[in-house]
mmCIF file of C-alpha atoms in Angstrom:
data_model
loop_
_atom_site.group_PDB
_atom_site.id
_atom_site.type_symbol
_atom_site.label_atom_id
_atom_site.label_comp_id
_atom_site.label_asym_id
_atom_site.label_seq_id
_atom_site.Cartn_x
_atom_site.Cartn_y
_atom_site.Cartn_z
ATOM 1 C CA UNK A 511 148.885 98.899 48.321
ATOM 2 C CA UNK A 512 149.503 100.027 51.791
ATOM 3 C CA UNK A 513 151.324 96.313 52.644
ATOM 4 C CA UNK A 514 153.866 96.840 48.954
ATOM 5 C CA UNK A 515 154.947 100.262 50.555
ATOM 6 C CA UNK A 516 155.543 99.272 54.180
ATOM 7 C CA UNK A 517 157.792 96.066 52.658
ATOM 8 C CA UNK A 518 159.678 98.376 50.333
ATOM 9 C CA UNK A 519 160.057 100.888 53.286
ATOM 10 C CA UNK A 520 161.363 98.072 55.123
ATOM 11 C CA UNK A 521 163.754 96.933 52.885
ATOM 12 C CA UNK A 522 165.437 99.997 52.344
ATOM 13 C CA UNK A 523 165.566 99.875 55.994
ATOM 14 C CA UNK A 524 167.347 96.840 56.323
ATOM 15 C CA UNK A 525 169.293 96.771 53.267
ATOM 16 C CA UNK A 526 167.235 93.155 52.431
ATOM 17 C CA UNK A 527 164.213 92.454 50.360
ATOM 18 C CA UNK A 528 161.288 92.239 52.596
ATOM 19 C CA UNK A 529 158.783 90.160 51.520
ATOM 20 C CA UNK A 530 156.171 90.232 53.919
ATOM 21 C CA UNK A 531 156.696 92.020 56.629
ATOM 22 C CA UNK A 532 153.000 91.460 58.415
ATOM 23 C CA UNK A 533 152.530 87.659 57.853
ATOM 24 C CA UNK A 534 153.723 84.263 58.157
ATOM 25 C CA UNK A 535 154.967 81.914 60.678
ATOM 26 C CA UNK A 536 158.309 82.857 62.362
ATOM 27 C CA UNK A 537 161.196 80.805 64.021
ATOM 28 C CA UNK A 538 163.994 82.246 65.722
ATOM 29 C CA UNK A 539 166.480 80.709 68.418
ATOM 30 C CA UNK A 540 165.811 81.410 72.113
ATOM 31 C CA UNK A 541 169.247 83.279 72.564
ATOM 32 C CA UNK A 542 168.318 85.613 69.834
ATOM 33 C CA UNK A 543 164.592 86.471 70.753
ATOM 34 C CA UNK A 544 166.013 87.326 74.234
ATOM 35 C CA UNK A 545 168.516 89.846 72.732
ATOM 36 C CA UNK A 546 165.344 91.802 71.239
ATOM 37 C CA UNK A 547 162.519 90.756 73.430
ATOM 38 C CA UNK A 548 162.884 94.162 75.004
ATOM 39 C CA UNK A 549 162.479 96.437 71.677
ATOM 40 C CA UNK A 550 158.852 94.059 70.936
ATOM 41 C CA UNK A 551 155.650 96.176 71.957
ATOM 42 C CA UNK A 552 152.595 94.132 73.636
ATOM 43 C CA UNK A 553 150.369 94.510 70.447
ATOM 44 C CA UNK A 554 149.682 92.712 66.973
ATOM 45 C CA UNK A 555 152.548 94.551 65.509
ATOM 46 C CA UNK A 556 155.230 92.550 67.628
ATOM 47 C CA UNK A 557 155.819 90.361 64.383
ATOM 48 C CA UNK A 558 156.832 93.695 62.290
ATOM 49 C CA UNK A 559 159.693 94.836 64.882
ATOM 50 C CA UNK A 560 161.031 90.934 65.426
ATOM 51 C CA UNK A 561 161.392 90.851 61.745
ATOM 52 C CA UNK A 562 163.238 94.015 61.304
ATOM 53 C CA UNK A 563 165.270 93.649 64.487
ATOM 54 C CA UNK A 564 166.261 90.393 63.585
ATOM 55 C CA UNK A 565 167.594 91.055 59.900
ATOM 56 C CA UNK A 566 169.023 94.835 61.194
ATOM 57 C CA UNK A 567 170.752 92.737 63.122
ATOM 58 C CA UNK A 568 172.556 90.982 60.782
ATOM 59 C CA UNK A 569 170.949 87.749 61.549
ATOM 60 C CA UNK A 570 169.783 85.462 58.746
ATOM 61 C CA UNK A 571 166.099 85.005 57.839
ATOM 62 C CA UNK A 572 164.635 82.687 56.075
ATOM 63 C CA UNK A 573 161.350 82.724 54.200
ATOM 64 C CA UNK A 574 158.525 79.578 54.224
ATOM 65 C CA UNK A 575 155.972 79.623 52.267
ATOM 66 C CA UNK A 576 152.578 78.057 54.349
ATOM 67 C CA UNK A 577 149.216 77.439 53.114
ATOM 68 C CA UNK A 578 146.642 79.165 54.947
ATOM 69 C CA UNK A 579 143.161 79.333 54.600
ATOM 70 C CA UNK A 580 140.812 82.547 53.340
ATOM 71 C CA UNK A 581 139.653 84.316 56.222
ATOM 72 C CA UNK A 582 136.204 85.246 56.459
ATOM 73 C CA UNK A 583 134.875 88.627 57.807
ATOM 74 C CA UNK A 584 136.705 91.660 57.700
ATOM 75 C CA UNK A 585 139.967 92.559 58.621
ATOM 76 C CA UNK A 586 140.720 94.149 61.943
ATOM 77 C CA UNK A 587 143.122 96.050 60.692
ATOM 78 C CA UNK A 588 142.426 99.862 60.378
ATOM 79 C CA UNK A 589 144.345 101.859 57.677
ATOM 80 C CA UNK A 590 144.963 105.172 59.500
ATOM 81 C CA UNK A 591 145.679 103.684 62.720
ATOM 82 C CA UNK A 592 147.381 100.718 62.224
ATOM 83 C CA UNK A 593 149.100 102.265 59.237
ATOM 84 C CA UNK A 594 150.596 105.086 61.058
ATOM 85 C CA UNK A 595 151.915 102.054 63.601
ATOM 86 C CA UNK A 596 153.288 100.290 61.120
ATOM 87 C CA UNK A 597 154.969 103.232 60.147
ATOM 88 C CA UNK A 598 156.149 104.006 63.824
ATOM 89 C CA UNK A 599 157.720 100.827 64.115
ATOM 90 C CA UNK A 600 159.812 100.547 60.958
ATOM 91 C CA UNK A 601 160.730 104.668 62.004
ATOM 92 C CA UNK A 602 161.768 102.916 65.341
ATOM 93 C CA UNK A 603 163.844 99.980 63.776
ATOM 94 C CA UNK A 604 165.493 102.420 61.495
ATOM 95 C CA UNK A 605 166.729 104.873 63.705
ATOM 96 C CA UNK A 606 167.700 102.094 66.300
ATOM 97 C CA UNK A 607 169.893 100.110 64.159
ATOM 98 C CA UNK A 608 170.837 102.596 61.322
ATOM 99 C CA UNK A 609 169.686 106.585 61.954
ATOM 100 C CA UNK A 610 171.391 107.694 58.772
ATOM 101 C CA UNK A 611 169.101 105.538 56.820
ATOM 102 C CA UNK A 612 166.099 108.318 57.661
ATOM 103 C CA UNK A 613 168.315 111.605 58.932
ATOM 104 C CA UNK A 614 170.430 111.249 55.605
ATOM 105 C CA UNK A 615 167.261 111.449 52.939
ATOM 106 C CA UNK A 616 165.342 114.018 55.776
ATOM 107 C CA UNK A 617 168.382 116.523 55.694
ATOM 108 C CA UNK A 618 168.984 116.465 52.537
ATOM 109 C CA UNK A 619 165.404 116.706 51.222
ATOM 110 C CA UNK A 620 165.172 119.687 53.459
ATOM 111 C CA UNK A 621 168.229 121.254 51.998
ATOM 112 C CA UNK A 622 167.447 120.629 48.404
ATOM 113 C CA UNK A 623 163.866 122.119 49.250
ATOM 114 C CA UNK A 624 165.445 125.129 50.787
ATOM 115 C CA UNK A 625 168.436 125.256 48.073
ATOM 116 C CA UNK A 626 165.652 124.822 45.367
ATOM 117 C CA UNK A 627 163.134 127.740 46.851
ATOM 118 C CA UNK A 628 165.869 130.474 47.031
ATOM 119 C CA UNK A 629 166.941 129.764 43.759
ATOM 120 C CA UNK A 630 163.178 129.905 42.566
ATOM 121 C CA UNK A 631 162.996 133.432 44.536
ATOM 122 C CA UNK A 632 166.099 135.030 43.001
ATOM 123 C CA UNK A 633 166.005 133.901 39.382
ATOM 124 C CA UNK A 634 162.092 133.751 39.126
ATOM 125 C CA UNK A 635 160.391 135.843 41.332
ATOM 126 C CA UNK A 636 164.224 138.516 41.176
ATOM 127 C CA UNK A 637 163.466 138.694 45.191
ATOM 128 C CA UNK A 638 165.956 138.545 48.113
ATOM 129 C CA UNK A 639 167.328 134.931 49.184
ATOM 130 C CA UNK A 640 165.073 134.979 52.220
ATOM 131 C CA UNK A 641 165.536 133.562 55.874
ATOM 132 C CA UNK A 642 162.841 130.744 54.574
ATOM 133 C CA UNK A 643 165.547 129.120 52.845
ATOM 134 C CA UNK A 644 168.563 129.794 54.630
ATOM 135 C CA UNK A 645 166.649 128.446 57.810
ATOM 136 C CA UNK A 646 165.419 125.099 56.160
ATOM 137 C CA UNK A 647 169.526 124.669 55.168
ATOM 138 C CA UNK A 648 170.362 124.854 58.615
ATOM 139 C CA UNK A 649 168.138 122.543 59.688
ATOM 140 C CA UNK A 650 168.783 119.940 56.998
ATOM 141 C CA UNK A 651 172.696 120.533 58.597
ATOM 142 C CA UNK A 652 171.174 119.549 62.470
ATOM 143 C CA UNK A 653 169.528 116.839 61.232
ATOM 144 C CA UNK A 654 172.536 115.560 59.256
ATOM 145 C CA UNK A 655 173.964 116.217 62.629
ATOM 146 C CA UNK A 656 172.036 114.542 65.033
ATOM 147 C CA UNK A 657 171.569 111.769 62.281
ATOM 148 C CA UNK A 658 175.590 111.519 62.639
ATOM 149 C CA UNK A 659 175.351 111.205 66.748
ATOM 150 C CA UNK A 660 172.672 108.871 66.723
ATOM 151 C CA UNK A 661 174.860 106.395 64.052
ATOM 152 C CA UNK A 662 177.201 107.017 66.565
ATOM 153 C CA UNK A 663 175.057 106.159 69.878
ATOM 154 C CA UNK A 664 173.843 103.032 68.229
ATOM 155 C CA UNK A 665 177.136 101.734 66.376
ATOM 156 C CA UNK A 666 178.205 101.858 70.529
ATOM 157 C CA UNK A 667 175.383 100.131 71.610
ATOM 158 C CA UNK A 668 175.694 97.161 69.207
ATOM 159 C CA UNK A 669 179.603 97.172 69.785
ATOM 160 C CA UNK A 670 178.435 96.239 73.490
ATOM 161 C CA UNK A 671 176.004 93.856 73.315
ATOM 162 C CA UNK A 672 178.305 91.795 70.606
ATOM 163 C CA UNK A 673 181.129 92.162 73.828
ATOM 164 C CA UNK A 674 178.186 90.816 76.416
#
């Protein structure tokens, strides 16, 4: 279950189905793995970010199926930890190649939530609009904000290293 929600997390991330996102045998050209080799961290998870770097990229990706055999013992991989790595990573990806993909959906979650509570304490509970929600609304506007500067900061950064 966990593996279905971190490739449908990742493709909305990258705009592109993921189908696997932790497995599988990957190719990719010299000049391109140099271009990312810096965003790669030294642990299992290295295949994760190449995979989303390389499609947020815009670079093609291709999918072969391979036979492999049933592994036998358990699985090193710990839910909790691992999970909130995984998690980390695509977070990473995301905000690296397109911010408003997360900020967008955070700020305005956080307004609807504080939209949705003073409504609730005005026509249901017939009580003041409160700072509660008029202080979530601002910060749903500062993320939208800082969402907008970071699409910015990272639309500059790829402009450059398409120039280099």
């Amino acid at each position: 279950i966990a593996n279905t929600i971190y490739n449908a997390f990742a493709s909305y991330v990258c705009g592109r189905k993921i189908e696997d996102l932790t497995s599988g045998f990957r190719v990719i050209r010299a000049k391109l793995a140099k271009n990312i080799v810096y965003l790669l961290p030294n642990t299992f998870s290295y295949p994760t970010t190449m995979t989303l770097a390389v499609v947020r990229g815009g670079f093609s990706l291709k999918y072969v199926p391979i036979e492999v055999k049933r592994r036998v013992g358990r699985s090193k991989i710990k839910l909790l930890r691992d999970g909130s790595r995984f998690l980390l990573i695509i977070l990473k990806i995301a905000t690296f190649y397109a911010p408003l993909k997360i900020f967008v959906p955070a700020s305005v979650s956080m307004f609807l939530l504080g939209f949705g509570y003073g409504l609730f304490k005005v026509l249901v509970l017939n009580a003041r609009y409160g700072p509660t929600s008029a202080m979530l609304m601002t910060v749903s506007a500062l993320v939208f904000l800082v969402g907008l500067v970071s699409e910015q900061v990272a639309q500059l950064r790829l402009d450059h290293s398409e120039q280099e």
